[in-house]
XYZ file of C-alpha atoms in Angstrom:
384
model
C 35.322 -120.403 -53.725
C 32.284 -118.262 -52.877
C 34.362 -116.120 -50.531
C 36.921 -115.598 -53.290
C 34.169 -114.605 -55.707
C 32.708 -112.075 -53.320
C 36.092 -110.586 -52.499
C 36.708 -108.162 -49.619
C 33.661 -106.864 -47.755
C 31.242 -108.733 -50.028
C 32.173 -106.826 -53.188
C 31.442 -109.092 -56.126
C 34.041 -110.094 -58.720
C 33.960 -112.426 -61.713
C 35.071 -115.888 -60.622
C 36.224 -116.820 -64.132
C 38.735 -113.957 -64.270
C 42.263 -114.157 -62.915
C 42.008 -110.487 -61.952
C 38.268 -109.967 -61.303
C 36.648 -106.561 -61.704
C 35.285 -105.493 -58.321
C 32.211 -103.277 -58.202
C 30.237 -102.223 -55.129
C 26.491 -101.918 -55.811
C 25.577 -100.802 -52.284
C 26.034 -98.319 -50.669
C 26.248 -95.635 -53.391
C 27.978 -92.252 -53.350
C 26.180 -89.962 -55.824
C 27.749 -87.847 -58.574
C 27.063 -84.131 -57.987
C 27.954 -80.758 -59.526
C 28.006 -77.451 -57.641
C 28.141 -73.995 -59.241
C 30.890 -71.797 -57.785
C 31.015 -68.005 -58.409
C 34.359 -66.202 -58.504
C 35.721 -64.956 -55.198
C 33.083 -66.612 -53.017
C 33.030 -69.633 -50.744
C 30.429 -72.119 -51.968
C 28.767 -74.881 -49.969
C 28.365 -78.199 -51.789
C 26.214 -81.001 -50.418
C 27.300 -84.583 -51.056
C 24.788 -87.412 -51.272
C 24.766 -91.101 -50.477
C 22.323 -93.991 -50.647
C 22.021 -97.337 -48.896
C 19.433 -100.035 -49.613
C 18.978 -100.674 -45.900
C 19.016 -96.939 -44.963
C 22.034 -97.493 -42.726
C 24.002 -94.495 -41.479
C 26.876 -93.645 -43.791
C 30.222 -91.965 -43.302
C 31.429 -89.633 -46.066
C 35.130 -89.762 -46.937
C 36.942 -87.375 -49.306
C 39.420 -89.441 -51.340
C 40.935 -86.827 -53.682
C 41.241 -83.035 -53.702
C 40.511 -80.402 -56.375
C 43.607 -79.309 -58.280
C 42.908 -75.600 -57.673
C 41.321 -73.667 -54.827
C 40.852 -74.852 -51.245
C 38.464 -77.334 -49.662
C 37.129 -76.919 -46.127
C 34.738 -78.457 -43.683
C 31.804 -76.264 -42.701
C 32.294 -74.053 -39.646
C 30.416 -74.701 -36.411
C 28.549 -71.387 -36.642
C 27.418 -72.189 -40.183
C 26.155 -75.606 -39.103
C 24.259 -74.075 -36.153
C 23.078 -70.687 -37.422
C 23.828 -70.640 -41.168
C 26.034 -67.570 -40.788
C 29.404 -66.604 -42.255
C 32.145 -67.576 -42.281
C 30.919 -70.777 -43.866
C 34.165 -72.679 -43.569
C 36.425 -73.937 -40.781
C 39.677 -72.079 -39.969
C 41.995 -74.535 -41.734
C 41.556 -76.258 -45.115
C 41.577 -80.007 -45.637
C 45.095 -81.152 -46.581
C 46.150 -83.913 -48.977
C 47.966 -85.820 -46.235
C 44.655 -86.131 -44.345
C 43.029 -88.230 -47.092
C 40.813 -90.134 -46.875
C 39.171 -87.357 -44.850
C 36.022 -88.222 -42.910
C 33.446 -85.390 -42.897
C 31.948 -84.378 -39.566
C 29.101 -82.236 -40.960
C 25.880 -84.158 -40.329
C 24.436 -82.839 -43.604
C 27.495 -84.018 -45.577
C 28.545 -80.561 -46.759
C 31.929 -79.239 -47.849
C 32.978 -75.674 -48.684
C 34.998 -74.899 -51.795
C 36.885 -71.603 -52.063
C 38.127 -70.886 -55.608
C 41.476 -69.202 -56.303
C 41.291 -65.502 -55.470
C 41.325 -62.591 -57.908
C 40.757 -64.542 -61.114
C 37.838 -64.779 -63.522
C 35.713 -67.950 -63.577
C 37.067 -70.692 -65.868
C 35.390 -71.748 -69.107
C 34.497 -75.090 -67.526
C 34.839 -76.301 -63.954
C 37.203 -74.892 -61.326
C 38.183 -78.343 -60.130
C 36.859 -81.702 -59.000
C 37.134 -84.196 -56.170
C 36.133 -87.778 -55.479
C 34.515 -89.232 -52.388
C 33.080 -92.496 -51.120
C 30.496 -93.435 -48.528
C 31.007 -96.228 -46.008
C 28.777 -98.070 -43.578
C 30.819 -98.050 -40.395
C 29.625 -101.305 -38.775
C 30.087 -103.601 -41.759
C 32.773 -101.565 -43.514
C 30.838 -101.728 -46.810
C 32.201 -98.992 -49.075
C 30.821 -97.455 -52.264
C 32.496 -96.896 -55.590
C 34.034 -93.383 -55.882
C 31.707 -90.561 -56.939
C 32.656 -87.401 -58.842
C 32.065 -83.849 -57.625
C 32.462 -81.030 -60.141
C 32.966 -77.495 -58.838
C 31.471 -75.918 -61.926
C 31.530 -72.383 -63.275
C 28.763 -69.956 -62.186
C 26.872 -70.988 -65.343
C 27.049 -74.663 -64.247
C 29.567 -75.463 -67.022
C 31.629 -78.593 -66.414
C 33.519 -78.296 -69.701
C 33.503 -75.471 -72.255
C 35.386 -73.832 -75.113
C 34.787 -70.166 -75.920
C 37.698 -69.884 -78.401
C 38.735 -66.516 -76.988
C 42.438 -67.123 -77.572
C 42.528 -69.814 -80.263
C 41.128 -73.117 -81.505
C 41.478 -74.624 -78.006
C 42.873 -77.944 -79.381
C 39.654 -78.754 -81.296
C 40.208 -80.810 -84.448
C 38.456 -81.605 -87.712
C 37.760 -85.233 -88.629
C 36.436 -86.571 -91.941
C 38.023 -83.970 -94.243
C 40.848 -84.791 -96.657
C 43.424 -82.183 -95.672
C 42.282 -80.048 -92.738
C 42.711 -81.560 -89.296
C 42.748 -78.241 -87.408
C 39.919 -75.680 -87.729
C 40.639 -72.082 -88.697
C 40.418 -69.688 -85.772
C 38.656 -66.417 -86.612
C 39.705 -63.552 -84.293
C 36.709 -61.307 -84.877
C 32.991 -61.032 -84.171
C 30.120 -61.995 -86.474
C 26.626 -61.810 -84.987
C 26.525 -64.020 -81.894
C 29.882 -65.501 -82.862
C 32.771 -63.706 -81.197
C 36.151 -65.307 -81.891
C 35.197 -68.740 -83.193
C 36.455 -71.726 -85.188
C 35.600 -72.461 -88.789
C 36.018 -75.192 -91.394
C 34.740 -76.050 -94.847
C 33.947 -79.218 -96.791
C 36.937 -80.432 -98.803
C 35.467 -83.526 -100.458
C 32.129 -84.641 -101.893
C 32.228 -88.439 -101.929
C 28.661 -89.020 -103.055
C 26.585 -92.160 -102.947
C 25.299 -92.394 -106.538
C 22.077 -94.034 -105.377
C 21.074 -91.564 -102.646
C 23.120 -88.480 -103.596
C 24.263 -88.094 -99.946
C 27.873 -87.872 -98.767
C 29.370 -91.258 -97.927
C 31.845 -89.541 -95.598
C 31.093 -86.519 -93.407
C 33.274 -84.051 -91.525
C 32.944 -83.038 -87.873
C 34.267 -80.657 -85.234
C 35.836 -82.846 -82.517
C 36.391 -81.795 -78.897
C 39.801 -82.029 -77.165
C 40.407 -84.773 -74.624
C 41.959 -82.562 -71.938
C 38.838 -80.431 -71.520
C 35.906 -82.694 -72.269
C 36.857 -86.317 -71.570
C 36.876 -86.071 -67.793
C 35.538 -88.406 -65.062
C 33.496 -85.546 -63.579
C 31.468 -85.365 -66.803
C 29.320 -87.973 -65.048
C 27.705 -85.087 -63.158
C 26.507 -83.580 -66.461
C 23.561 -85.997 -66.678
C 20.408 -83.870 -66.649
C 22.388 -80.867 -67.870
C 22.843 -79.569 -71.403
C 25.073 -79.599 -74.460
C 25.049 -76.071 -75.884
C 26.807 -74.288 -78.758
C 26.386 -71.550 -81.374
C 26.636 -72.537 -85.041
C 26.333 -70.649 -88.347
C 27.014 -71.369 -92.000
C 28.981 -69.073 -94.318
C 27.779 -70.833 -97.478
C 26.044 -74.013 -98.635
C 22.786 -75.206 -100.183
C 20.724 -76.216 -97.158
C 17.811 -77.224 -99.382
C 19.737 -80.409 -100.228
C 20.793 -82.070 -97.001
C 22.706 -85.228 -96.194
C 20.928 -88.092 -94.489
C 21.178 -89.038 -91.711
C 22.240 -85.826 -89.943
C 24.018 -87.006 -86.780
C 24.249 -83.507 -85.284
C 25.807 -84.410 -81.888
C 27.696 -87.660 -81.289
C 28.963 -88.917 -77.914
C 31.145 -92.027 -77.552
C 32.312 -94.123 -74.610
C 35.056 -96.694 -75.264
C 34.655 -98.579 -71.957
C 30.848 -98.880 -72.055
C 28.900 -101.942 -73.180
C 31.337 -104.270 -71.363
C 34.281 -102.716 -73.166
C 32.773 -103.039 -76.643
C 32.099 -99.310 -76.803
C 28.845 -97.385 -77.127
C 27.713 -94.338 -79.080
C 24.664 -92.130 -78.650
C 23.521 -89.614 -81.255
C 21.197 -86.620 -81.306
C 20.003 -86.241 -84.878
C 18.930 -82.939 -86.439
C 15.228 -83.706 -86.018
C 12.380 -83.247 -83.529
C 12.978 -79.516 -83.139
C 16.734 -79.591 -83.792
C 16.567 -79.016 -87.553
C 19.122 -76.511 -88.881
C 18.906 -74.455 -92.086
C 22.367 -72.865 -91.952
C 21.343 -69.660 -90.190
C 23.001 -68.567 -86.963
C 21.517 -70.727 -84.214
C 22.107 -71.469 -80.546
C 21.709 -75.240 -80.164
C 20.743 -76.576 -76.744
C 20.059 -80.252 -75.964
C 19.279 -81.809 -72.574
C 21.468 -84.788 -71.649
C 18.803 -87.147 -70.364
C 16.431 -89.843 -71.505
C 13.332 -88.612 -73.316
C 15.215 -85.976 -75.337
C 15.516 -87.912 -78.623
C 18.983 -89.371 -78.013
C 19.448 -92.520 -80.096
C 21.837 -95.396 -79.603
C 23.982 -96.235 -82.624
C 24.023 -100.026 -83.244
C 27.416 -99.627 -84.997
C 25.994 -102.028 -87.576
C 24.197 -100.759 -90.688
C 21.982 -103.854 -90.719
C 20.428 -102.906 -87.381
C 18.181 -99.950 -86.476
C 18.959 -97.087 -84.113
C 17.063 -97.414 -80.836
C 15.982 -94.858 -78.250
C 18.825 -94.436 -75.749
C 17.876 -95.447 -72.213
C 18.790 -93.363 -69.182
C 21.503 -95.843 -68.176
C 22.992 -95.865 -71.674
C 23.176 -92.057 -71.648
C 24.474 -91.966 -68.068
C 27.191 -94.536 -68.718
C 28.365 -92.726 -71.854
C 28.688 -89.440 -69.960
C 30.561 -91.112 -67.088
C 33.071 -92.606 -69.540
C 33.045 -90.058 -72.370
C 35.917 -90.540 -74.836
C 34.690 -88.708 -77.946
C 32.438 -85.683 -78.585
C 31.695 -84.539 -82.151
C 29.500 -81.866 -83.758
C 28.508 -82.328 -87.397
C 29.692 -79.781 -89.957
C 28.848 -81.668 -93.164
C 25.122 -80.930 -93.486
C 24.732 -80.520 -97.250
C 25.234 -82.849 -100.210
C 27.568 -80.291 -101.779
C 30.133 -78.058 -100.069
C 29.506 -75.858 -97.043
C 31.404 -73.681 -94.596
C 30.477 -73.844 -90.908
C 31.477 -71.713 -87.905
C 31.256 -72.913 -84.294
C 31.456 -71.006 -81.011
C 30.740 -71.225 -77.259
C 30.568 -75.003 -76.860
C 29.664 -76.115 -73.346
C 28.529 -79.141 -71.372
C 26.757 -78.145 -68.169
C 25.246 -79.837 -65.154
C 21.719 -79.454 -63.848
C 20.882 -76.894 -61.159
C 19.152 -79.687 -59.250
C 21.552 -82.256 -57.782
C 22.059 -85.187 -57.663
C 20.473 -86.126 -61.009
C 22.600 -89.048 -62.199
C 20.215 -92.053 -62.105
C 20.745 -94.044 -58.916
C 19.946 -97.402 -60.503
C 22.602 -96.755 -63.159
C 25.256 -96.032 -60.527
C 24.331 -99.301 -58.862
C 25.164 -100.973 -62.161
C 23.473 -102.803 -65.017
C 23.440 -106.634 -65.264
C 26.458 -107.901 -67.187
C 25.701 -109.972 -70.285
C 28.440 -112.526 -69.538
C 26.977 -113.246 -66.086
C 23.742 -111.631 -64.914
C 24.723 -112.161 -61.264
C 27.120 -109.231 -61.625
C 26.233 -105.600 -62.259
C 28.355 -102.533 -62.914
C 27.952 -99.319 -64.858
C 30.346 -100.437 -67.603
C 27.881 -103.251 -68.378
C 25.074 -100.787 -69.193
C 24.020 -101.311 -72.798
C 25.365 -104.872 -72.987
C 22.035 -106.673 -72.790
C 21.877 -109.434 -75.450
C 18.253 -108.437 -75.999
C 19.518 -105.246 -77.651
C 22.517 -106.016 -79.871
C 26.281 -106.151 -79.993
C 28.367 -104.179 -82.470
C 30.226 -106.288 -85.006
C 33.978 -106.168 -84.431
């Protein structure tokens, strides 16, 4: 029975499940993001960890959808000179591909003669394996980001970019404005269509939001955005910003698979330096613990708590919803939004190692995985 619970190679699974969830806590392949300029080969260093400091093999398990991936050349490994990459690229039929570079480096060459993308060029996954025992890590994400370290972004150059409006009565698609206005240059816009006021507080009982599209922002490689930033430009066309709603959940990030599948939401309120009075503003928030992110209890009877690093990390690794508040005032307002981006940190890897190793699961503390982060019974569970 114990052998069945541990599964292959000592990977733990839940013995009370017919189809147990397997999760390897050691070794660990780290999530990383590497900035890639247009028309240049870029070296990206992968990272692994083992509790016993055993030697690890690095295996590429999936390829980026665009561009070419290479091993480093012998002259680059020895002298650090160009060309950086080997004569032939890694091919899909070679997967899983074992790296031979002792420093665990790969070279990514983006498609030629095109401008950098709004977000990342592409992404790959890799694992690390201890050769003697065969112990293998969970897959890690590598984002080959834009030169500005963007993993996902919308500049609205050619349209609304599949963004939507939620919380309004009629509008579900923002208006795309094909002209410049201050820092805004081709942007999206929406206005409040309903004032459903709480007669006791005077605040809106429902609020409207700009909501990001799934195809650009809800990606596995968003895990490498921990330590990076959420950034956007916002301006109001009208509205009485002397009478604000409360609370002002400025940025909201959701993960459906977090908290043992119950879902988890973290919020950055318009406070502690993030207050907004309707004037044109570039908003920039670091995606890491200690930056005033709060966990939503999803229960009005319970208080918001400070989001831990593992709660933030798990939400970013399983992001399923990203919203920016438009409904700031108790009456009507019009709000314009431009240049939304989620970027990684220049320093890599930043994703917390202990979070990748997993959080104890509330149903059985012997097991740990990242989807269990936030499920501690000492915190709370949302009411279904």
